[in-house]
């Protein structure tokens, strides 16, 4: 009964806001004679778009508009958040439209929906299910719907850290020194950061064991734990695809491997197990389905492929200028660039 009353209340508020917006449109039409009609409904694209990323813009009508900001003490729905239902290991797409644009995760049930303006899927879900707390996946900002105001509270930092783990210099020193301790998940189970389990959905355990080996190699581990090394690679720039997006496209192997490595070393995870779903999708796309999740492959062959594929993405086959040459020298142990000198040093080492 209380949910029905709440839904009726928000529906009445919705109608009141629409009437107010129509009145504003009519008053502005009088001042802007000869211009295009602004009272017409906006397109679907505008309804699902967000204007908060552009602080100088404001959309009238049924768009999202610029949300107000409130502290956590002013939001009565903050205690509705259920961290047990949150899982950021799978694709970030709307559960209704399957779109990856402006996706919000419901912090109560864990489902993803597109947009937050009136008539969007997230807005409708807040009315039908009485779930009011949503987080935008690409920025980590939290909003309360359908009232459409942003919530600022330090208690939400742990959710942002699980969504995108970050490691400070102290964290890196602790990992390098081997002083990592056991951590506790939400259910009280203990897990060791860096040795967390990888779920096997079908038959990709051969890839799981190789990933466990890669994230334990200290130089490679330190490289992958820094998001600056993996968020924008030459391959992603050449493909015109942002590494933070969930679209499975070319050049996504290294960004997904870095994201998986950071999750495996996260000491504040909600679970003691990580799903490599997004990494497996990128692996299948990069290998042209030579390696899949349905058929078990040779781990040695996969090891050889992923090392070369990751190196190619990072250096574009050695054609990325000085940055690529520096990584090439680092990978080969600071060997000289001159091929003849390199052959001489190699022959000398073999003779010795």
mmCIF file of C-alpha atoms in Angstrom:
data_model
loop_
_atom_site.group_PDB
_atom_site.id
_atom_site.type_symbol
_atom_site.label_atom_id
_atom_site.label_comp_id
_atom_site.label_asym_id
_atom_site.label_seq_id
_atom_site.Cartn_x
_atom_site.Cartn_y
_atom_site.Cartn_z
ATOM 1 C CA UNK A 1 0.000 0.000 0.000
ATOM 2 C CA UNK A 2 2.821 2.389 0.872
ATOM 3 C CA UNK A 3 4.521 1.681 -2.463
ATOM 4 C CA UNK A 4 1.301 2.415 -4.366
ATOM 5 C CA UNK A 5 0.867 5.657 -2.450
ATOM 6 C CA UNK A 6 4.467 6.611 -3.201
ATOM 7 C CA UNK A 7 4.014 5.809 -6.893
ATOM 8 C CA UNK A 8 0.829 7.886 -7.063
ATOM 9 C CA UNK A 9 2.620 10.754 -5.337
ATOM 10 C CA UNK A 10 5.501 10.737 -7.798
ATOM 11 C CA UNK A 11 3.122 10.442 -10.761
ATOM 12 C CA UNK A 12 1.256 13.511 -9.570
ATOM 13 C CA UNK A 13 4.559 15.353 -9.109
ATOM 14 C CA UNK A 14 5.562 14.290 -12.609
ATOM 15 C CA UNK A 15 2.349 15.731 -14.090
ATOM 16 C CA UNK A 16 2.830 18.931 -12.108
ATOM 17 C CA UNK A 17 6.371 19.332 -13.438
ATOM 18 C CA UNK A 18 5.208 18.730 -17.002
ATOM 19 C CA UNK A 19 2.534 21.389 -16.640
ATOM 20 C CA UNK A 20 5.043 23.841 -15.216
ATOM 21 C CA UNK A 21 7.466 23.151 -18.065
ATOM 22 C CA UNK A 22 4.680 23.737 -20.613
ATOM 23 C CA UNK A 23 3.858 27.082 -18.971
ATOM 24 C CA UNK A 24 7.516 28.084 -19.104
ATOM 25 C CA UNK A 25 7.691 27.101 -22.763
ATOM 26 C CA UNK A 26 4.598 29.156 -23.613
ATOM 27 C CA UNK A 27 5.956 32.238 -21.837
ATOM 28 C CA UNK A 28 9.278 31.933 -23.633
ATOM 29 C CA UNK A 29 7.597 31.381 -26.999
ATOM 30 C CA UNK A 30 6.065 34.842 -26.728
ATOM 31 C CA UNK A 31 9.506 36.395 -26.252
ATOM 32 C CA UNK A 32 11.081 34.420 -29.095
ATOM 33 C CA UNK A 33 8.654 34.847 -31.986
ATOM 34 C CA UNK A 34 9.903 33.576 -35.313
ATOM 35 C CA UNK A 35 12.162 30.960 -33.740
ATOM 36 C CA UNK A 36 11.703 27.219 -33.743
ATOM 37 C CA UNK A 37 8.998 25.728 -31.558
ATOM 38 C CA UNK A 38 10.626 24.630 -28.266
ATOM 39 C CA UNK A 39 7.471 23.157 -26.779
ATOM 40 C CA UNK A 40 7.688 20.067 -28.992
ATOM 41 C CA UNK A 41 8.730 16.897 -27.215
ATOM 42 C CA UNK A 42 12.414 16.114 -27.262
ATOM 43 C CA UNK A 43 13.727 13.073 -29.067
ATOM 44 C CA UNK A 44 14.519 9.786 -27.405
ATOM 45 C CA UNK A 45 18.216 10.626 -27.566
ATOM 46 C CA UNK A 46 17.725 13.802 -25.518
ATOM 47 C CA UNK A 47 15.627 12.011 -22.926
ATOM 48 C CA UNK A 48 18.409 9.560 -22.215
ATOM 49 C CA UNK A 49 21.226 12.108 -22.337
ATOM 50 C CA UNK A 50 22.765 13.796 -19.309
ATOM 51 C CA UNK A 51 23.675 17.451 -19.025
ATOM 52 C CA UNK A 52 25.563 17.329 -15.735
ATOM 53 C CA UNK A 53 28.846 16.630 -17.503
ATOM 54 C CA UNK A 54 28.534 20.024 -19.185
ATOM 55 C CA UNK A 55 28.194 22.539 -16.383
ATOM 56 C CA UNK A 56 27.332 25.375 -18.776
ATOM 57 C CA UNK A 57 24.335 23.742 -20.443
ATOM 58 C CA UNK A 58 20.760 23.318 -19.309
ATOM 59 C CA UNK A 59 18.076 21.450 -21.249
ATOM 60 C CA UNK A 60 14.448 22.428 -20.975
ATOM 61 C CA UNK A 61 11.463 20.158 -21.433
ATOM 62 C CA UNK A 62 11.711 16.478 -20.573
ATOM 63 C CA UNK A 63 15.545 16.282 -20.547
ATOM 64 C CA UNK A 64 17.598 15.559 -17.475
ATOM 65 C CA UNK A 65 18.823 19.061 -16.739
ATOM 66 C CA UNK A 66 21.367 20.060 -14.120
ATOM 67 C CA UNK A 67 20.755 18.199 -10.875
ATOM 68 C CA UNK A 68 20.968 19.868 -7.489
ATOM 69 C CA UNK A 69 23.440 18.643 -4.882
ATOM 70 C CA UNK A 70 22.576 17.444 -1.379
ATOM 71 C CA UNK A 71 24.593 15.972 1.451
ATOM 72 C CA UNK A 72 24.087 12.403 2.570
ATOM 73 C CA UNK A 73 22.400 13.560 5.775
ATOM 74 C CA UNK A 74 19.724 15.254 3.653
ATOM 75 C CA UNK A 75 18.874 12.122 1.642
ATOM 76 C CA UNK A 76 16.346 9.816 3.361
ATOM 77 C CA UNK A 77 17.080 6.881 1.027
ATOM 78 C CA UNK A 78 20.810 6.438 1.655
ATOM 79 C CA UNK A 79 20.224 3.477 3.979
ATOM 80 C CA UNK A 80 18.417 1.587 1.189
ATOM 81 C CA UNK A 81 21.730 0.793 -0.554
ATOM 82 C CA UNK A 82 22.466 -2.945 -0.597
ATOM 83 C CA UNK A 83 26.140 -3.649 -1.273
ATOM 84 C CA UNK A 84 25.531 -7.404 -1.422
ATOM 85 C CA UNK A 85 23.630 -6.942 -4.697
ATOM 86 C CA UNK A 86 26.304 -4.871 -6.441
ATOM 87 C CA UNK A 87 28.481 -6.566 -9.062
ATOM 88 C CA UNK A 88 30.678 -4.459 -11.375
ATOM 89 C CA UNK A 89 32.363 -7.398 -13.134
ATOM 90 C CA UNK A 90 29.873 -7.736 -15.989
ATOM 91 C CA UNK A 91 29.101 -5.549 -18.983
ATOM 92 C CA UNK A 92 27.923 -2.047 -18.177
ATOM 93 C CA UNK A 93 24.801 -1.891 -20.332
ATOM 94 C CA UNK A 94 21.134 -1.187 -19.757
ATOM 95 C CA UNK A 95 19.166 -4.288 -18.809
ATOM 96 C CA UNK A 96 16.229 -3.087 -20.937
ATOM 97 C CA UNK A 97 17.640 -1.356 -24.019
ATOM 98 C CA UNK A 98 21.119 -3.005 -23.915
ATOM 99 C CA UNK A 99 22.592 0.433 -24.581
ATOM 100 C CA UNK A 100 25.997 1.390 -23.130
ATOM 101 C CA UNK A 101 25.314 5.139 -23.136
ATOM 102 C CA UNK A 102 24.541 6.945 -19.860
ATOM 103 C CA UNK A 103 24.119 3.748 -17.859
ATOM 104 C CA UNK A 104 23.210 3.905 -14.169
ATOM 105 C CA UNK A 105 23.312 1.051 -11.691
ATOM 106 C CA UNK A 106 20.600 0.772 -9.069
ATOM 107 C CA UNK A 107 22.348 0.639 -5.714
ATOM 108 C CA UNK A 108 19.439 -1.291 -4.214
ATOM 109 C CA UNK A 109 18.985 -4.236 -6.594
ATOM 110 C CA UNK A 110 22.165 -3.977 -8.711
ATOM 111 C CA UNK A 111 20.412 -3.762 -12.106
ATOM 112 C CA UNK A 112 21.585 -1.305 -14.769
ATOM 113 C CA UNK A 113 19.325 1.174 -16.544
ATOM 114 C CA UNK A 114 19.802 3.939 -19.070
ATOM 115 C CA UNK A 115 19.315 7.639 -18.348
ATOM 116 C CA UNK A 116 17.810 9.327 -15.329
ATOM 117 C CA UNK A 117 15.452 11.922 -16.838
ATOM 118 C CA UNK A 118 11.680 11.695 -17.033
ATOM 119 C CA UNK A 119 10.432 8.648 -18.998
ATOM 120 C CA UNK A 120 13.848 6.959 -18.927
ATOM 121 C CA UNK A 121 14.318 3.394 -17.747
ATOM 122 C CA UNK A 122 16.069 4.368 -14.524
ATOM 123 C CA UNK A 123 13.362 6.907 -13.734
ATOM 124 C CA UNK A 124 10.614 4.349 -14.356
ATOM 125 C CA UNK A 125 12.424 1.750 -12.242
ATOM 126 C CA UNK A 126 12.602 4.175 -9.318
ATOM 127 C CA UNK A 127 8.819 4.609 -9.441
ATOM 128 C CA UNK A 128 7.844 0.978 -9.972
ATOM 129 C CA UNK A 129 10.302 -0.635 -7.527
ATOM 130 C CA UNK A 130 10.646 2.180 -4.984
ATOM 131 C CA UNK A 131 14.439 2.133 -5.535
ATOM 132 C CA UNK A 132 15.851 5.640 -5.410
ATOM 133 C CA UNK A 133 19.687 5.449 -5.312
ATOM 134 C CA UNK A 134 21.554 5.235 -8.634
ATOM 135 C CA UNK A 135 25.228 5.551 -9.580
ATOM 136 C CA UNK A 136 26.464 6.578 -13.004
ATOM 137 C CA UNK A 137 28.947 3.899 -14.015
ATOM 138 C CA UNK A 138 31.376 6.004 -16.013
ATOM 139 C CA UNK A 139 31.795 8.744 -13.392
ATOM 140 C CA UNK A 140 30.779 7.219 -10.031
ATOM 141 C CA UNK A 141 28.377 10.055 -9.218
ATOM 142 C CA UNK A 142 25.329 9.078 -7.168
ATOM 143 C CA UNK A 143 21.824 10.439 -7.772
ATOM 144 C CA UNK A 144 18.465 10.084 -6.079
ATOM 145 C CA UNK A 145 15.546 9.452 -8.426
ATOM 146 C CA UNK A 146 12.927 10.532 -9.284
ATOM 147 C CA UNK A 147 13.777 13.717 -7.354
ATOM 148 C CA UNK A 148 16.920 14.010 -9.509
ATOM 149 C CA UNK A 149 19.493 15.403 -7.095
ATOM 150 C CA UNK A 150 23.098 14.351 -6.619
ATOM 151 C CA UNK A 151 24.151 12.876 -3.270
ATOM 152 C CA UNK A 152 27.568 13.657 -1.797
ATOM 153 C CA UNK A 153 28.582 11.418 1.084
ATOM 154 C CA UNK A 154 31.848 9.767 2.120
ATOM 155 C CA UNK A 155 30.048 6.483 2.839
ATOM 156 C CA UNK A 156 29.770 5.958 -0.931
ATOM 157 C CA UNK A 157 33.548 5.929 -1.464
ATOM 158 C CA UNK A 158 33.812 2.169 -0.904
ATOM 159 C CA UNK A 159 31.366 1.540 -3.767
ATOM 160 C CA UNK A 160 33.365 3.837 -6.047
ATOM 161 C CA UNK A 161 36.556 2.003 -5.089
ATOM 162 C CA UNK A 162 35.043 -1.378 -5.954
ATOM 163 C CA UNK A 163 33.748 0.034 -9.258
ATOM 164 C CA UNK A 164 37.208 1.345 -10.191
ATOM 165 C CA UNK A 165 39.979 0.381 -7.722
ATOM 166 C CA UNK A 166 42.748 2.947 -7.232
ATOM 167 C CA UNK A 167 46.089 2.358 -5.540
ATOM 168 C CA UNK A 168 48.072 5.048 -3.719
ATOM 169 C CA UNK A 169 51.845 5.095 -3.365
ATOM 170 C CA UNK A 170 51.506 3.568 0.118
ATOM 171 C CA UNK A 171 49.384 0.761 -1.284
ATOM 172 C CA UNK A 172 51.988 0.063 -3.967
ATOM 173 C CA UNK A 173 54.804 0.004 -1.404
ATOM 174 C CA UNK A 174 52.838 -2.430 0.727
ATOM 175 C CA UNK A 175 52.212 -4.698 -2.264
ATOM 176 C CA UNK A 176 55.863 -4.600 -3.349
ATOM 177 C CA UNK A 177 57.075 -5.410 0.153
ATOM 178 C CA UNK A 178 54.825 -8.452 0.324
ATOM 179 C CA UNK A 179 53.113 -7.118 3.439
ATOM 180 C CA UNK A 180 49.618 -7.684 2.052
ATOM 181 C CA UNK A 181 47.317 -9.145 4.681
ATOM 182 C CA UNK A 182 44.115 -11.130 4.561
ATOM 183 C CA UNK A 183 40.998 -9.100 3.853
ATOM 184 C CA UNK A 184 37.362 -9.691 4.691
ATOM 185 C CA UNK A 185 34.504 -9.708 2.191
ATOM 186 C CA UNK A 186 30.990 -8.559 3.025
ATOM 187 C CA UNK A 187 29.954 -12.091 3.939
ATOM 188 C CA UNK A 188 32.861 -12.420 6.383
ATOM 189 C CA UNK A 189 34.911 -14.722 4.154
ATOM 190 C CA UNK A 190 38.670 -14.145 4.079
ATOM 191 C CA UNK A 191 40.607 -13.623 0.850
ATOM 192 C CA UNK A 192 44.158 -12.649 -0.066
ATOM 193 C CA UNK A 193 44.526 -9.679 -2.444
ATOM 194 C CA UNK A 194 46.428 -10.825 -5.508
ATOM 195 C CA UNK A 195 45.336 -14.436 -5.002
ATOM 196 C CA UNK A 196 41.596 -14.027 -5.444
ATOM 197 C CA UNK A 197 39.674 -16.679 -7.328
ATOM 198 C CA UNK A 198 38.489 -16.201 -10.902
ATOM 199 C CA UNK A 199 35.094 -17.650 -11.749
ATOM 200 C CA UNK A 200 34.914 -20.128 -14.622
ATOM 201 C CA UNK A 201 31.656 -19.538 -16.487
ATOM 202 C CA UNK A 202 32.146 -22.295 -19.066
ATOM 203 C CA UNK A 203 35.574 -23.512 -20.162
ATOM 204 C CA UNK A 204 37.962 -20.563 -19.920
ATOM 205 C CA UNK A 205 39.920 -21.895 -16.951
ATOM 206 C CA UNK A 206 42.986 -22.060 -19.220
ATOM 207 C CA UNK A 207 42.852 -18.247 -19.467
ATOM 208 C CA UNK A 208 42.225 -17.865 -15.736
ATOM 209 C CA UNK A 209 45.429 -19.667 -14.790
ATOM 210 C CA UNK A 210 47.483 -17.551 -17.223
ATOM 211 C CA UNK A 211 45.981 -14.338 -15.827
ATOM 212 C CA UNK A 212 46.834 -15.472 -12.290
ATOM 213 C CA UNK A 213 50.441 -15.894 -13.425
ATOM 214 C CA UNK A 214 50.601 -12.542 -15.208
ATOM 215 C CA UNK A 215 49.341 -10.491 -12.253
ATOM 216 C CA UNK A 216 52.022 -12.053 -10.028
ATOM 217 C CA UNK A 217 54.935 -10.833 -12.199
ATOM 218 C CA UNK A 218 56.124 -7.718 -10.257
ATOM 219 C CA UNK A 219 57.042 -5.408 -13.214
ATOM 220 C CA UNK A 220 53.910 -6.299 -15.145
ATOM 221 C CA UNK A 221 51.763 -6.083 -12.009
ATOM 222 C CA UNK A 222 53.029 -2.573 -11.216
ATOM 223 C CA UNK A 223 52.403 -1.526 -14.816
ATOM 224 C CA UNK A 224 48.813 -2.810 -14.828
ATOM 225 C CA UNK A 225 47.936 -1.375 -11.412
ATOM 226 C CA UNK A 226 48.478 2.150 -12.748
ATOM 227 C CA UNK A 227 45.356 3.127 -14.754
ATOM 228 C CA UNK A 228 47.349 5.721 -16.704
ATOM 229 C CA UNK A 229 49.211 2.905 -18.468
ATOM 230 C CA UNK A 230 46.113 1.067 -19.675
ATOM 231 C CA UNK A 231 43.218 3.517 -20.006
ATOM 232 C CA UNK A 232 44.511 5.030 -23.249
ATOM 233 C CA UNK A 233 46.717 2.808 -25.377
ATOM 234 C CA UNK A 234 47.843 3.367 -28.988
ATOM 235 C CA UNK A 235 45.457 0.611 -30.075
ATOM 236 C CA UNK A 236 42.431 2.230 -28.430
ATOM 237 C CA UNK A 237 43.304 5.599 -29.918
ATOM 238 C CA UNK A 238 43.751 4.073 -33.359
ATOM 239 C CA UNK A 239 40.415 2.292 -33.053
ATOM 240 C CA UNK A 240 38.724 5.472 -31.853
ATOM 241 C CA UNK A 241 37.335 3.651 -28.815
ATOM 242 C CA UNK A 242 37.643 4.857 -25.234
ATOM 243 C CA UNK A 243 39.157 2.233 -22.960
ATOM 244 C CA UNK A 244 36.610 2.938 -20.223
ATOM 245 C CA UNK A 245 33.648 1.987 -22.389
ATOM 246 C CA UNK A 246 32.158 -1.464 -22.234
ATOM 247 C CA UNK A 247 31.883 -1.922 -25.976
ATOM 248 C CA UNK A 248 33.801 -4.971 -27.159
ATOM 249 C CA UNK A 249 36.019 -3.552 -29.885
ATOM 250 C CA UNK A 250 39.558 -3.668 -31.130
ATOM 251 C CA UNK A 251 42.228 -2.510 -28.726
ATOM 252 C CA UNK A 252 40.398 -3.464 -25.528
ATOM 253 C CA UNK A 253 42.626 -6.333 -24.380
ATOM 254 C CA UNK A 254 45.111 -4.280 -22.334
ATOM 255 C CA UNK A 255 42.457 -2.022 -20.704
ATOM 256 C CA UNK A 256 40.422 -5.062 -19.639
ATOM 257 C CA UNK A 257 43.535 -6.870 -18.399
ATOM 258 C CA UNK A 258 44.503 -3.830 -16.339
ATOM 259 C CA UNK A 259 40.993 -3.548 -14.913
ATOM 260 C CA UNK A 260 41.023 -7.232 -13.981
ATOM 261 C CA UNK A 261 44.446 -6.920 -12.354
ATOM 262 C CA UNK A 262 43.288 -3.998 -10.209
ATOM 263 C CA UNK A 263 40.245 -5.955 -9.086
ATOM 264 C CA UNK A 264 42.387 -8.972 -8.157
ATOM 265 C CA UNK A 265 44.621 -6.780 -5.974
ATOM 266 C CA UNK A 266 41.736 -4.850 -4.394
ATOM 267 C CA UNK A 267 41.917 -5.163 -0.605
ATOM 268 C CA UNK A 268 38.426 -3.646 -0.131
ATOM 269 C CA UNK A 269 36.402 -5.889 -2.427
ATOM 270 C CA UNK A 270 32.833 -6.886 -1.595
ATOM 271 C CA UNK A 271 33.494 -10.496 -2.643
ATOM 272 C CA UNK A 272 36.472 -12.805 -2.469
ATOM 273 C CA UNK A 273 36.031 -13.815 -6.109
ATOM 274 C CA UNK A 274 36.222 -11.900 -9.389
ATOM 275 C CA UNK A 275 34.484 -12.634 -12.678
ATOM 276 C CA UNK A 276 36.706 -12.089 -15.763
ATOM 277 C CA UNK A 277 33.681 -11.687 -18.039
ATOM 278 C CA UNK A 278 34.718 -8.411 -19.698
ATOM 279 C CA UNK A 279 38.304 -9.598 -20.119
ATOM 280 C CA UNK A 280 37.112 -12.817 -21.777
ATOM 281 C CA UNK A 281 34.948 -10.820 -24.176
ATOM 282 C CA UNK A 282 37.926 -8.635 -25.108
ATOM 283 C CA UNK A 283 40.105 -11.733 -25.471
ATOM 284 C CA UNK A 284 37.651 -13.313 -27.911
ATOM 285 C CA UNK A 285 37.418 -10.114 -29.955
ATOM 286 C CA UNK A 286 41.191 -9.549 -30.073
ATOM 287 C CA UNK A 287 41.962 -13.152 -31.036
ATOM 288 C CA UNK A 288 39.166 -13.304 -33.637
ATOM 289 C CA UNK A 289 37.670 -16.120 -31.535
ATOM 290 C CA UNK A 290 40.800 -18.209 -31.686
ATOM 291 C CA UNK A 291 40.436 -18.403 -27.912
ATOM 292 C CA UNK A 292 36.864 -18.626 -26.624
ATOM 293 C CA UNK A 293 35.033 -19.273 -23.385
ATOM 294 C CA UNK A 294 33.259 -22.351 -24.749
ATOM 295 C CA UNK A 295 36.225 -24.472 -25.835
ATOM 296 C CA UNK A 296 39.227 -25.191 -23.626
ATOM 297 C CA UNK A 297 42.567 -24.294 -25.255
ATOM 298 C CA UNK A 298 46.235 -24.888 -24.536
ATOM 299 C CA UNK A 299 47.433 -22.546 -21.730
ATOM 300 C CA UNK A 300 50.938 -22.346 -23.234
ATOM 301 C CA UNK A 301 49.540 -21.219 -26.583
ATOM 302 C CA UNK A 302 47.338 -18.679 -24.823
ATOM 303 C CA UNK A 303 50.323 -17.410 -22.801
ATOM 304 C CA UNK A 304 52.310 -16.836 -25.993
ATOM 305 C CA UNK A 305 49.407 -15.120 -27.705
ATOM 306 C CA UNK A 306 48.405 -12.751 -24.890
ATOM 307 C CA UNK A 307 51.971 -11.550 -24.276
ATOM 308 C CA UNK A 308 52.442 -10.699 -27.944
ATOM 309 C CA UNK A 309 48.939 -9.271 -28.343
ATOM 310 C CA UNK A 310 49.325 -7.003 -25.305
ATOM 311 C CA UNK A 311 52.741 -5.850 -26.522
ATOM 312 C CA UNK A 312 51.300 -5.071 -29.958
ATOM 313 C CA UNK A 313 48.463 -3.025 -28.447
ATOM 314 C CA UNK A 314 50.857 -1.043 -26.283
ATOM 315 C CA UNK A 315 53.356 -0.260 -29.028
ATOM 316 C CA UNK A 316 51.295 -0.693 -32.210
ATOM 317 C CA UNK A 317 53.939 -3.158 -33.382
ATOM 318 C CA UNK A 318 56.810 -0.828 -32.444
ATOM 319 C CA UNK A 319 55.462 2.058 -34.564
ATOM 320 C CA UNK A 320 54.456 4.345 -31.688
ATOM 321 C CA UNK A 321 57.559 6.562 -31.796
ATOM 322 C CA UNK A 322 59.813 7.091 -28.821
ATOM 323 C CA UNK A 323 57.206 5.780 -26.368
ATOM 324 C CA UNK A 324 57.070 2.478 -28.205
ATOM 325 C CA UNK A 325 60.873 2.262 -28.410
ATOM 326 C CA UNK A 326 61.209 2.892 -24.679
ATOM 327 C CA UNK A 327 58.744 0.101 -23.885
ATOM 328 C CA UNK A 328 60.541 -2.149 -26.359
ATOM 329 C CA UNK A 329 63.894 -1.526 -24.639
ATOM 330 C CA UNK A 330 62.308 -2.080 -21.225
ATOM 331 C CA UNK A 331 60.767 -5.349 -22.364
ATOM 332 C CA UNK A 332 64.029 -6.592 -23.890
ATOM 333 C CA UNK A 333 66.177 -5.576 -20.944
ATOM 334 C CA UNK A 334 67.491 -2.191 -22.175
ATOM 335 C CA UNK A 335 69.216 -3.617 -25.241
ATOM 336 C CA UNK A 336 70.641 -1.012 -27.657
ATOM 337 C CA UNK A 337 68.583 0.157 -30.620
ATOM 338 C CA UNK A 338 71.349 -0.511 -33.150
ATOM 339 C CA UNK A 339 70.715 -3.925 -34.638
ATOM 340 C CA UNK A 340 74.383 -4.635 -35.287
ATOM 341 C CA UNK A 341 75.329 -3.712 -31.720
ATOM 342 C CA UNK A 342 72.487 -5.883 -30.506
ATOM 343 C CA UNK A 343 73.787 -8.845 -32.501
ATOM 344 C CA UNK A 344 77.311 -8.315 -31.225
ATOM 345 C CA UNK A 345 76.184 -8.207 -27.605
ATOM 346 C CA UNK A 346 74.024 -11.293 -28.153
ATOM 347 C CA UNK A 347 76.941 -13.170 -29.727
ATOM 348 C CA UNK A 348 79.228 -12.143 -26.890
ATOM 349 C CA UNK A 349 76.717 -13.398 -24.328
ATOM 350 C CA UNK A 350 76.425 -16.690 -26.161
ATOM 351 C CA UNK A 351 80.225 -17.074 -26.327
ATOM 352 C CA UNK A 352 80.518 -16.306 -22.642
#
